[in-house]
Amino acid sequence: MPEPTPESPLTELAAAAAQIHELFVSYVNAGFTENQALRLVIGVITGSAGGGQ
């Protein structure tokens, strides 16, 4: 039986990047400018990392 190959650490990073992009696109589709959407996404990332306090 062959040994299982380890999963690539990039997989989780790529998934997170796709989710962040979807969030950005959702903000733009909701009527925010790209600059406003980017600032909102930065706020979400900063807040979830505990850095917005």
CSV table of C-alpha atoms in Angstrom, one decimal:
chain,number,residue,atom,x,y,z
A,1,MET,CA,0.0,0.0,0.0
A,2,PRO,CA,1.5,3.4,-1.0
A,3,GLU,CA,2.1,5.9,1.7
A,4,PRO,CA,-0.3,8.9,1.6
A,5,THR,CA,1.2,12.1,0.3
A,6,PRO,CA,1.0,15.1,2.6
A,7,GLU,CA,-1.5,17.8,1.7
A,8,SER,CA,-0.1,21.0,0.2
A,9,PRO,CA,-0.2,23.9,2.7
A,10,LEU,CA,-1.2,26.1,-0.2
A,11,THR,CA,-4.6,24.5,-0.4
A,12,GLU,CA,-5.9,26.2,2.7
A,13,LEU,CA,-4.3,29.5,1.7
A,14,ALA,CA,-5.8,29.3,-1.7
A,15,ALA,CA,-9.3,28.6,-0.2
A,16,ALA,CA,-8.9,31.5,2.1
A,17,ALA,CA,-7.9,33.8,-0.7
A,18,ALA,CA,-10.9,32.7,-2.7
A,19,GLN,CA,-13.2,33.5,0.2
A,20,ILE,CA,-11.7,36.9,0.6
A,21,HIS,CA,-12.1,37.6,-3.1
A,22,GLU,CA,-15.8,36.5,-2.9
A,23,LEU,CA,-16.2,38.9,0.1
A,24,PHE,CA,-14.6,41.8,-1.9
A,25,VAL,CA,-16.8,41.1,-5.0
A,26,SER,CA,-19.9,40.9,-2.8
A,27,TYR,CA,-19.2,44.3,-1.4
A,28,VAL,CA,-18.6,45.8,-4.9
A,29,ASN,CA,-21.8,44.1,-6.1
A,30,ALA,CA,-23.7,45.6,-3.2
A,31,GLY,CA,-22.7,49.1,-4.4
A,32,PHE,CA,-19.5,49.9,-2.6
A,33,THR,CA,-16.6,51.3,-4.7
A,34,GLU,CA,-13.5,49.0,-5.1
A,35,ASN,CA,-11.6,51.2,-2.6
A,36,GLN,CA,-14.4,51.0,0.0
A,37,ALA,CA,-14.7,47.3,-0.5
A,38,LEU,CA,-11.0,46.8,0.0
A,39,ARG,CA,-11.1,48.9,3.2
A,40,LEU,CA,-14.0,46.8,4.4
A,41,VAL,CA,-12.1,43.5,3.7
A,42,ILE,CA,-9.0,44.9,5.4
A,43,GLY,CA,-11.2,45.6,8.4
A,44,VAL,CA,-12.6,42.1,8.5
A,45,ILE,CA,-9.2,40.6,8.2
A,46,THR,CA,-7.7,42.9,10.8
A,47,GLY,CA,-10.6,42.3,13.2
A,48,SER,CA,-10.5,38.5,12.8
A,49,ALA,CA,-6.8,38.6,13.5
A,50,GLY,CA,-7.4,40.5,16.7
A,51,GLY,CA,-5.5,43.6,15.4
A,52,GLY,CA,-8.4,46.1,15.3
A,53,GLN,CA,-8.5,46.8,19.0
